PDB file of C-alpha atoms and ligand atoms in Angstrom:
ATOM      1  CA  MET E 437     -62.933 100.836 -34.539  1.00 46.00           C
ATOM      2  CA  THR E 438     -59.809 102.687 -35.675  1.00 56.00           C
ATOM      3  CA  MET E 439     -59.610 103.530 -39.335  1.00 78.00           C
ATOM      4  CA  ARG E 440     -56.450 102.161 -40.955  1.00 93.00           C
ATOM      5  CA  HIS E 441     -55.203 104.098 -43.982  1.00 93.00           C
ATOM      6  CA  PRO E 442     -53.745 101.922 -46.738  1.00 96.00           C
ATOM      7  CA  LEU E 443     -50.033 102.235 -47.480  1.00 98.00           C
ATOM      8  CA  ILE E 444     -48.364 101.248 -50.739  1.00 98.00           C
ATOM      9  CA  ALA E 445     -44.597 101.263 -50.302  1.00 98.00           C
ATOM     10  CA  GLY E 446     -41.937 100.674 -52.939  1.00 98.00           C
ATOM     11  CA  ASN E 447     -38.619  99.265 -51.711  1.00 98.00           C
ATOM     12  CA  TRP E 448     -36.078  99.929 -54.440  1.00 98.00           C
ATOM     13  CA  LYS E 449     -33.247  97.962 -52.818  1.00 98.00           C
ATOM     14  CA  MET E 450     -29.923  98.684 -54.595  1.00 98.00           C
ATOM     15  CA  HIS E 451     -31.405 100.333 -57.682  1.00 98.00           C
ATOM     16  CA  LYS E 452     -31.344 103.818 -59.230  1.00 98.00           C
ATOM     17  CA  THR E 453     -28.926 106.746 -59.130  1.00 98.00           C
ATOM     18  CA  PRO E 454     -30.100 110.178 -57.879  1.00 98.00           C
ATOM     19  CA  GLN E 455     -30.798 111.191 -61.501  1.00 98.00           C
ATOM     20  CA  GLU E 456     -32.823 108.029 -62.196  1.00 98.00           C
ATOM     21  CA  THR E 457     -34.689 108.628 -58.954  1.00 98.00           C
ATOM     22  CA  GLU E 458     -35.634 112.123 -60.057  1.00 98.00           C
ATOM     23  CA  GLU E 459     -36.896 110.813 -63.410  1.00 98.00           C
ATOM     24  CA  PHE E 460     -39.027 108.217 -61.584  1.00 98.00           C
ATOM     25  CA  ILE E 461     -40.550 110.836 -59.272  1.00 98.00           C
ATOM     26  CA  VAL E 462     -41.343 113.218 -62.118  1.00 98.00           C
ATOM     27  CA  GLU E 463     -43.120 110.406 -63.983  1.00 98.00           C
ATOM     28  CA  LEU E 464     -44.966 109.014 -60.953  1.00 98.00           C
ATOM     29  CA  LEU E 465     -46.339 112.193 -59.359  1.00 98.00           C
ATOM     30  CA  PRO E 466     -49.032 112.966 -61.981  1.00 97.00           C
ATOM     31  CA  LYS E 467     -50.257 109.355 -61.748  1.00 97.00           C
ATOM     32  CA  LEU E 468     -51.015 109.843 -58.050  1.00 96.00           C
ATOM     33  CA  ALA E 469     -53.605 112.594 -58.515  1.00 92.00           C
ATOM     34  CA  GLY E 470     -56.519 112.030 -56.147  1.00 87.00           C
ATOM     35  CA  VAL E 471     -54.986 109.196 -54.101  1.00 89.00           C
ATOM     36  CA  GLY E 472     -56.871 110.597 -51.129  1.00 88.00           C
ATOM     37  CA  GLU E 473     -56.531 108.459 -48.022  1.00 91.00           C
ATOM     38  CA  ILE E 474     -53.968 106.123 -49.565  1.00 96.00           C
ATOM     39  CA  GLU E 475     -50.406 106.790 -48.475  1.00 97.00           C
ATOM     40  CA  VAL E 476     -47.805 106.184 -51.162  1.00 98.00           C
ATOM     41  CA  LEU E 477     -44.160 105.766 -50.238  1.00 98.00           C
ATOM     42  CA  ILE E 478     -40.906 105.298 -52.118  1.00 98.00           C
ATOM     43  CA  ILE E 479     -37.861 103.834 -50.404  1.00 99.00           C
ATOM     44  CA  PRO E 480     -34.820 104.588 -52.574  1.00 98.00           C
ATOM     45  CA  PRO E 481     -31.165 103.945 -51.681  1.00 98.00           C
ATOM     46  CA  PHE E 482     -29.486 106.356 -49.229  1.00 98.00           C
ATOM     47  CA  THR E 483     -27.713 108.234 -52.016  1.00 98.00           C
ATOM     48  CA  SER E 484     -31.054 109.349 -53.515  1.00 98.00           C
ATOM     49  CA  LEU E 485     -32.697 110.499 -50.297  1.00 98.00           C
ATOM     50  CA  ASP E 486     -31.562 114.095 -49.988  1.00 98.00           C
ATOM     51  CA  ARG E 487     -32.540 114.989 -53.555  1.00 98.00           C
ATOM     52  CA  SER E 488     -35.840 113.120 -53.218  1.00 98.00           C
ATOM     53  CA  GLY E 489     -36.649 114.953 -50.001  1.00 98.00           C
ATOM     54  CA  THR E 490     -36.287 118.292 -51.761  1.00 98.00           C
ATOM     55  CA  LEU E 491     -38.374 117.173 -54.758  1.00 98.00           C
ATOM     56  CA  LEU E 492     -41.149 115.741 -52.603  1.00 98.00           C
ATOM     57  CA  GLN E 493     -41.685 118.701 -50.289  1.00 97.00           C
ATOM     58  CA  GLY E 494     -45.431 119.322 -50.091  1.00 94.00           C
ATOM     59  CA  LYS E 495     -46.204 116.419 -52.454  1.00 96.00           C
ATOM     60  CA  SER E 496     -48.526 113.466 -51.857  1.00 93.00           C
ATOM     61  CA  LEU E 497     -45.654 110.974 -52.048  1.00 98.00           C
ATOM     62  CA  GLN E 498     -43.741 110.027 -48.909  1.00 98.00           C
ATOM     63  CA  LEU E 499     -40.081 109.167 -48.533  1.00 98.00           C
ATOM     64  CA  GLY E 500     -38.492 106.336 -46.567  1.00 99.00           C
ATOM     65  CA  ALA E 501     -35.096 104.691 -46.072  1.00 99.00           C
ATOM     66  CA  GLN E 502     -34.160 101.024 -46.326  1.00 98.00           C
ATOM     67  CA  ASP E 503     -32.202 100.760 -43.089  1.00 98.00           C
ATOM     68  CA  LEU E 504     -30.583 102.799 -40.303  1.00 98.00           C
ATOM     69  CA  HIS E 505     -27.875 102.475 -37.684  1.00 98.00           C
ATOM     70  CA  TYR E 506     -29.090 102.219 -34.090  1.00 98.00           C
ATOM     71  CA  GLU E 507     -26.559 104.717 -32.733  1.00 98.00           C
ATOM     72  CA  ALA E 508     -27.154 108.460 -33.044  1.00 96.00           C
ATOM     73  CA  GLU E 509     -23.622 109.257 -34.238  1.00 97.00           C
ATOM     74  CA  GLY E 510     -20.014 108.205 -33.800  1.00 98.00           C
ATOM     75  CA  ALA E 511     -17.275 106.000 -35.222  1.00 98.00           C
ATOM     76  CA  PHE E 512     -19.485 103.664 -37.289  1.00 98.00           C
ATOM     77  CA  THR E 513     -18.024 103.773 -40.787  1.00 98.00           C
ATOM     78  CA  GLY E 514     -20.771 103.383 -43.368  1.00 97.00           C
ATOM     79  CA  GLY E 515     -23.519 103.895 -40.796  1.00 98.00           C
ATOM     80  CA  ILE E 516     -26.485 106.252 -41.295  1.00 98.00           C
ATOM     81  CA  SER E 517     -28.445 107.446 -38.259  1.00 98.00           C
ATOM     82  CA  ALA E 518     -32.147 108.082 -37.839  1.00 98.00           C
ATOM     83  CA  ARG E 519     -31.507 111.796 -37.408  1.00 98.00           C
ATOM     84  CA  MET E 520     -29.677 111.944 -40.756  1.00 98.00           C
ATOM     85  CA  LEU E 521     -32.604 110.224 -42.468  1.00 98.00           C
ATOM     86  CA  ALA E 522     -35.152 112.554 -40.893  1.00 98.00           C
ATOM     87  CA  ALA E 523     -33.064 115.538 -42.043  1.00 98.00           C
ATOM     88  CA  CYS E 524     -33.310 114.264 -45.646  1.00 98.00           C
ATOM     89  CA  GLY E 525     -37.107 114.293 -45.415  1.00 98.00           C
ATOM     90  CA  CYS E 526     -37.702 110.635 -44.561  1.00 98.00           C
ATOM     91  CA  LYS E 527     -40.900 109.833 -42.707  1.00 98.00           C
ATOM     92  CA  TYR E 528     -40.479 106.044 -42.709  1.00 98.00           C
ATOM     93  CA  VAL E 529     -37.654 103.533 -42.399  1.00 99.00           C
ATOM     94  CA  LEU E 530     -37.618  99.794 -43.070  1.00 99.00           C
ATOM     95  CA  VAL E 531     -36.363  97.744 -40.149  1.00 98.00           C
ATOM     96  CA  GLY E 532     -35.527  94.058 -40.303  1.00 98.00           C
ATOM     97  CA  HIS E 533     -36.036  93.498 -44.025  1.00 98.00           C
ATOM     98  CA  SER E 534     -35.212  89.842 -44.714  1.00 97.00           C
ATOM     99  CA  GLU E 535     -32.276  90.859 -46.931  1.00 97.00           C
ATOM    100  CA  ARG E 536     -30.777  92.817 -44.029  1.00 98.00           C
ATOM    101  CA  ARG E 537     -31.384  89.853 -41.720  1.00 97.00           C
ATOM    102  CA  GLU E 538     -29.998  87.238 -44.122  1.00 96.00           C
ATOM    103  CA  LEU E 539     -27.205  89.115 -45.922  1.00 97.00           C
ATOM    104  CA  PHE E 540     -26.079  91.713 -43.374  1.00 97.00           C
ATOM    105  CA  GLY E 541     -26.458  89.860 -40.070  1.00 97.00           C
ATOM    106  CA  ASP E 542     -29.273  91.899 -38.516  1.00 98.00           C
ATOM    107  CA  ASP E 543     -30.523  89.629 -35.738  1.00 98.00           C
ATOM    108  CA  ASP E 544     -33.572  90.319 -33.588  1.00 98.00           C
ATOM    109  CA  THR E 545     -31.509  92.180 -30.968  1.00 98.00           C
ATOM    110  CA  ILE E 546     -30.174  94.557 -33.620  1.00 98.00           C
ATOM    111  CA  VAL E 547     -33.630  94.906 -35.181  1.00 98.00           C
ATOM    112  CA  ALA E 548     -35.093  95.895 -31.793  1.00 98.00           C
ATOM    113  CA  ARG E 549     -32.348  98.509 -31.290  1.00 98.00           C
ATOM    114  CA  LYS E 550     -32.920  99.933 -34.777  1.00 98.00           C
ATOM    115  CA  LEU E 551     -36.662 100.064 -34.200  1.00 98.00           C
ATOM    116  CA  ASN E 552     -36.226 102.000 -30.969  1.00 97.00           C
ATOM    117  CA  ALA E 553     -33.671 104.350 -32.570  1.00 98.00           C
ATOM    118  CA  ALA E 554     -36.144 105.131 -35.364  1.00 98.00           C
ATOM    119  CA  LEU E 555     -38.932 105.834 -32.862  1.00 97.00           C
ATOM    120  CA  ASP E 556     -36.626 108.103 -30.822  1.00 96.00           C
ATOM    121  CA  SER E 557     -36.092 110.275 -33.922  1.00 96.00           C
ATOM    122  CA  ASP E 558     -39.784 110.341 -34.869  1.00 95.00           C
ATOM    123  CA  LEU E 559     -39.288 108.118 -37.901  1.00 98.00           C
ATOM    124  CA  MET E 560     -42.063 105.609 -38.472  1.00 98.00           C
ATOM    125  CA  PRO E 561     -40.591 102.109 -38.663  1.00 98.00           C
ATOM    126  CA  ILE E 562     -41.897  99.478 -41.052  1.00 98.00           C
ATOM    127  CA  LEU E 563     -41.003  96.267 -39.258  1.00 98.00           C
ATOM    128  CA  CYS E 564     -40.558  93.368 -41.693  1.00 98.00           C
ATOM    129  CA  ILE E 565     -41.157  89.837 -40.471  1.00 98.00           C
ATOM    130  CA  GLY E 566     -41.701  86.523 -42.207  1.00 97.00           C
ATOM    131  CA  GLU E 567     -40.697  82.914 -42.581  1.00 96.00           C
ATOM    132  CA  THR E 568     -38.465  81.023 -45.010  1.00 94.00           C
ATOM    133  CA  LEU E 569     -39.845  78.152 -47.087  1.00 92.00           C
ATOM    134  CA  SER E 570     -38.482  75.546 -44.663  1.00 92.00           C
ATOM    135  CA  GLU E 571     -40.103  77.405 -41.751  1.00 93.00           C
ATOM    136  CA  HIS E 572     -43.464  77.677 -43.506  1.00 90.00           C
ATOM    137  CA  ASP E 573     -45.103  74.900 -41.483  1.00 91.00           C
ATOM    138  CA  LEU E 574     -43.995  76.677 -38.306  1.00 94.00           C
ATOM    139  CA  VAL E 575     -44.989  80.162 -39.412  1.00 95.00           C
ATOM    140  CA  GLU E 576     -46.786  81.022 -36.184  1.00 95.00           C
ATOM    141  CA  GLU E 577     -43.710  80.173 -34.068  1.00 96.00           C
ATOM    142  CA  LYS E 578     -41.396  82.204 -36.287  1.00 97.00           C
ATOM    143  CA  ILE E 579     -43.651  85.253 -36.407  1.00 97.00           C
ATOM    144  CA  THR E 580     -44.317  85.092 -32.674  1.00 97.00           C
ATOM    145  CA  ARG E 581     -40.597  84.944 -31.930  1.00 98.00           C
ATOM    146  CA  GLN E 582     -39.846  87.884 -34.220  1.00 98.00           C
ATOM    147  CA  LEU E 583     -42.662  90.017 -32.808  1.00 98.00           C
ATOM    148  CA  THR E 584     -41.707  89.231 -29.209  1.00 98.00           C
ATOM    149  CA  GLN E 585     -38.013  90.016 -29.704  1.00 98.00           C
ATOM    150  CA  ASP E 586     -38.259  92.883 -32.200  1.00 98.00           C
ATOM    151  CA  LEU E 587     -40.880  94.790 -30.185  1.00 98.00           C
ATOM    152  CA  THR E 588     -38.877  94.593 -26.947  1.00 93.00           C
ATOM    153  CA  GLY E 589     -39.454  97.781 -24.971  1.00 92.00           C
ATOM    154  CA  VAL E 590     -42.150  99.074 -27.335  1.00 96.00           C
ATOM    155  CA  GLY E 591     -45.232 100.271 -25.429  1.00 95.00           C
ATOM    156  CA  GLY E 592     -48.713 100.799 -26.820  1.00 95.00           C
ATOM    157  CA  LYS E 593     -48.113 104.462 -27.673  1.00 95.00           C
ATOM    158  CA  ALA E 594     -44.993 103.648 -29.694  1.00 97.00           C
ATOM    159  CA  LEU E 595     -46.713 100.711 -31.389  1.00 98.00           C
ATOM    160  CA  ALA E 596     -49.158 103.173 -32.944  1.00 96.00           C
ATOM    161  CA  LYS E 597     -46.241 104.592 -34.989  1.00 97.00           C
ATOM    162  CA  ILE E 598     -45.171 101.188 -36.322  1.00 98.00           C
ATOM    163  CA  THR E 599     -46.323  99.528 -39.520  1.00 98.00           C
ATOM    164  CA  ILE E 600     -45.742  95.787 -39.761  1.00 98.00           C
ATOM    165  CA  ALA E 601     -44.949  94.135 -43.088  1.00 98.00           C
ATOM    166  CA  TYR E 602     -45.538  90.400 -43.342  1.00 98.00           C
ATOM    167  CA  GLU E 603     -43.183  89.134 -46.024  1.00 97.00           C
ATOM    168  CA  PRO E 604     -42.859  85.383 -46.515  1.00 96.00           C
ATOM    169  CA  ILE E 605     -39.198  85.159 -47.552  1.00 94.00           C
ATOM    170  CA  TRP E 606     -39.972  82.454 -50.129  1.00 92.00           C
ATOM    171  CA  ALA E 607     -42.180  84.983 -51.950  1.00 92.00           C
ATOM    172  CA  ILE E 608     -39.665  87.857 -52.142  1.00 90.00           C
ATOM    173  CA  GLY E 609     -38.242  88.390 -55.608  1.00 90.00           C
ATOM    174  CA  THR E 610     -39.229  84.856 -56.622  1.00 91.00           C
ATOM    175  CA  GLY E 611     -42.449  85.527 -58.508  1.00 89.00           C
ATOM    176  CA  LYS E 612     -44.211  83.271 -55.987  1.00 88.00           C
ATOM    177  CA  THR E 613     -46.911  85.113 -54.077  1.00 87.00           C
ATOM    178  CA  ALA E 614     -48.720  83.880 -50.999  1.00 89.00           C
ATOM    179  CA  THR E 615     -52.335  83.307 -51.948  1.00 94.00           C
ATOM    180  CA  PRO E 616     -54.594  86.091 -50.661  1.00 96.00           C
ATOM    181  CA  GLU E 617     -56.105  83.544 -48.229  1.00 96.00           C
ATOM    182  CA  VAL E 618     -52.721  82.474 -46.800  1.00 95.00           C
ATOM    183  CA  ALA E 619     -51.559  86.101 -46.515  1.00 97.00           C
ATOM    184  CA  GLN E 620     -54.852  87.042 -44.822  1.00 97.00           C
ATOM    185  CA  GLU E 621     -54.597  84.132 -42.384  1.00 97.00           C
ATOM    186  CA  THR E 622     -51.058  84.987 -41.288  1.00 97.00           C
ATOM    187  CA  ILE E 623     -51.798  88.691 -41.011  1.00 98.00           C
ATOM    188  CA  SER E 624     -54.886  88.055 -38.897  1.00 98.00           C
ATOM    189  CA  MET E 625     -52.684  85.869 -36.688  1.00 98.00           C
ATOM    190  CA  ILE E 626     -50.314  88.840 -36.288  1.00 98.00           C
ATOM    191  CA  ARG E 627     -53.315  90.962 -35.286  1.00 98.00           C
ATOM    192  CA  ARG E 628     -54.343  88.369 -32.703  1.00 98.00           C
ATOM    193  CA  TRP E 629     -50.798  88.421 -31.287  1.00 98.00           C
ATOM    194  CA  ILE E 630     -51.021  92.222 -30.923  1.00 98.00           C
ATOM    195  CA  ALA E 631     -54.424  91.895 -29.211  1.00 98.00           C
ATOM    196  CA  SER E 632     -53.039  89.461 -26.662  1.00 97.00           C
ATOM    197  CA  HIS E 633     -49.791  91.389 -25.978  1.00 97.00           C
ATOM    198  CA  TYR E 634     -51.251  94.921 -26.140  1.00 97.00           C
ATOM    199  CA  ASP E 635     -55.036  95.145 -26.497  1.00 97.00           C
ATOM    200  CA  GLU E 636     -57.831  94.842 -29.056  1.00 97.00           C
ATOM    201  CA  ALA E 637     -57.716  98.560 -29.942  1.00 97.00           C
ATOM    202  CA  ALA E 638     -53.984  98.275 -30.715  1.00 97.00           C
ATOM    203  CA  ALA E 639     -54.656  95.194 -32.836  1.00 97.00           C
ATOM    204  CA  GLN E 640     -57.358  96.958 -34.835  1.00 97.00           C
ATOM    205  CA  GLY E 641     -55.283 100.142 -35.152  1.00 97.00           C
ATOM    206  CA  THR E 642     -52.003  98.610 -36.359  1.00 98.00           C
ATOM    207  CA  ARG E 643     -51.362  98.822 -40.071  1.00 98.00           C
ATOM    208  CA  ILE E 644     -50.132  95.529 -41.507  1.00 98.00           C
ATOM    209  CA  LEU E 645     -48.847  95.167 -45.071  1.00 98.00           C
ATOM    210  CA  TYR E 646     -48.229  92.129 -47.239  1.00 98.00           C
ATOM    211  CA  GLY E 647     -45.005  91.884 -49.241  1.00 97.00           C
ATOM    212  CA  GLY E 648     -43.666  89.263 -51.650  1.00 96.00           C
ATOM    213  CA  SER E 649     -43.943  89.495 -55.441  1.00 94.00           C
ATOM    214  CA  VAL E 650     -46.870  91.944 -55.384  1.00 97.00           C
ATOM    215  CA  LYS E 651     -47.658  92.979 -58.965  1.00 97.00           C
ATOM    216  CA  PRO E 652     -50.491  94.824 -60.733  1.00 97.00           C
ATOM    217  CA  ALA E 653     -51.998  91.414 -61.608  1.00 96.00           C
ATOM    218  CA  ASN E 654     -52.299  90.141 -58.013  1.00 97.00           C
ATOM    219  CA  ALA E 655     -52.606  93.395 -56.065  1.00 97.00           C
ATOM    220  CA  VAL E 656     -56.400  93.689 -56.215  1.00 97.00           C
ATOM    221  CA  SER E 657     -57.097  90.274 -54.666  1.00 97.00           C
ATOM    222  CA  LEU E 658     -54.421  90.706 -51.968  1.00 97.00           C
ATOM    223  CA  LEU E 659     -55.565  94.216 -51.013  1.00 97.00           C
ATOM    224  CA  ALA E 660     -59.204  93.090 -50.886  1.00 96.00           C
ATOM    225  CA  GLN E 661     -58.443  90.925 -47.819  1.00 97.00           C
ATOM    226  CA  PRO E 662     -59.876  92.490 -44.661  1.00 97.00           C
ATOM    227  CA  ASP E 663     -56.649  92.442 -42.622  1.00 97.00           C
ATOM    228  CA  ILE E 664     -54.235  93.460 -45.411  1.00 98.00           C
ATOM    229  CA  ASP E 665     -53.749  97.235 -45.200  1.00 98.00           C
ATOM    230  CA  GLY E 666     -51.355  97.708 -48.088  1.00 98.00           C
ATOM    231  CA  ALA E 667     -48.298  96.330 -49.826  1.00 98.00           C
ATOM    232  CA  LEU E 668     -44.526  96.441 -49.589  1.00 98.00           C
ATOM    233  CA  VAL E 669     -43.418  96.112 -53.195  1.00 98.00           C
ATOM    234  CA  GLY E 670     -39.927  95.372 -54.525  1.00 98.00           C
ATOM    235  CA  GLY E 671     -39.458  94.633 -58.231  1.00 97.00           C
ATOM    236  CA  ALA E 672     -42.764  96.099 -59.436  1.00 98.00           C
ATOM    237  CA  ALA E 673     -42.003  99.381 -57.639  1.00 98.00           C
ATOM    238  CA  LEU E 674     -39.078 100.200 -59.942  1.00 98.00           C
ATOM    239  CA  VAL E 675     -41.305 101.226 -62.854  1.00 98.00           C
ATOM    240  CA  PRO E 676     -43.663 104.198 -62.320  1.00 98.00           C
ATOM    241  CA  GLY E 677     -46.444 102.635 -64.425  1.00 98.00           C
ATOM    242  CA  SER E 678     -46.608  99.296 -62.583  1.00 98.00           C
ATOM    243  CA  PHE E 679     -46.184 100.949 -59.175  1.00 98.00           C
ATOM    244  CA  ALA E 680     -49.046 103.353 -59.972  1.00 98.00           C
ATOM    245  CA  GLN E 681     -51.226 100.396 -61.001  1.00 97.00           C
ATOM    246  CA  ILE E 682     -50.658  98.815 -57.591  1.00 98.00           C
ATOM    247  CA  VAL E 683     -51.630 102.131 -55.961  1.00 98.00           C
ATOM    248  CA  ASP E 684     -54.780 102.082 -58.115  1.00 96.00           C
ATOM    249  CA  ALA E 685     -55.565  98.584 -56.819  1.00 96.00           C
ATOM    250  CA  ALA E 686     -55.720 100.069 -53.306  1.00 95.00           C
ATOM    251  CA  ARG E 687     -58.302 102.627 -54.474  1.00 88.00           C
ATOM    252  CA  LEU E 688     -60.851  99.960 -55.380  1.00 76.00           C
TER     253      LEU E 688
HETATM  254  C1  PEP M1297     -39.433  93.413 -50.878  1.00 67.99           C
HETATM  255  O1  PEP M1297     -38.356  93.830 -51.237  1.00 67.99           O
HETATM  256  O2  PEP M1297     -39.795  93.677 -49.724  1.00 67.99           O
HETATM  257  C2  PEP M1297     -40.264  92.635 -51.812  1.00 67.99           C
HETATM  258  C3  PEP M1297     -41.426  92.214 -51.392  1.00 67.99           C
HETATM  259  O3  PEP M1297     -39.764  92.383 -53.068  1.00 67.99           O
HETATM  260  P1  PEP M1297     -40.575  91.760 -54.348  1.00 67.99           P
HETATM  261  O4  PEP M1297     -41.844  92.538 -54.471  1.00 67.99           O
HETATM  262  O5  PEP M1297     -39.644  91.969 -55.509  1.00 67.99           O
HETATM  263  O6  PEP M1297     -40.831  90.328 -54.021  1.00 67.99           O
END
């Protein structure tokens, strides 16, 4: 069976200037001593990436971006390409975060194009999927539709570079967390979908995170679930101390 390394990722959304980012990194780095197999990732706004990339060279803290444009370059005012992100030192990029889908019009066709653009530039996409509260009873349908459409054209080799984040939209920024059992059940369903559309080895090898109001107080029980390989953290990732405590929960 393939060994899946845990990933704890902090999505900062629209928070922190480059200077505030630097202060965060300086405070967090010593708290990560001996993280070993656990990958730790910060995902600051675009404007903090270049400086972060320089600060993090050779450090055990990875850098990611919150979004990308699917074209390589051109007349796309405000757009940022995968190549630009890679040049800033990004290893990962979020694709299809629910805020991008709901507030910026990223539909599944756009998400699929972004995912493929990231893969073409050797960035590792973190594909975010999940249901709204009103879709909760139909979670399997929603997740299946997103996986089918978002992974269009992605073969088994490319899948190995993708992390999936299951984020029930009703749990993001609301303080409501899926119970560890509900999160485990949905994530194991995602694994079964991968097994049936790729194969069992791909299902066992794919890293799948939970996201939605993860905090130091609930991280241990969520991360203890057998199919949950890490967390995508919003609010609690803005403070080095609470983010480090969530990383510590993955060490247990
Ligand atoms: C997120 O932004 O992906 C997220 C899960 O946010 P929060 O932890 O604040 O719910």
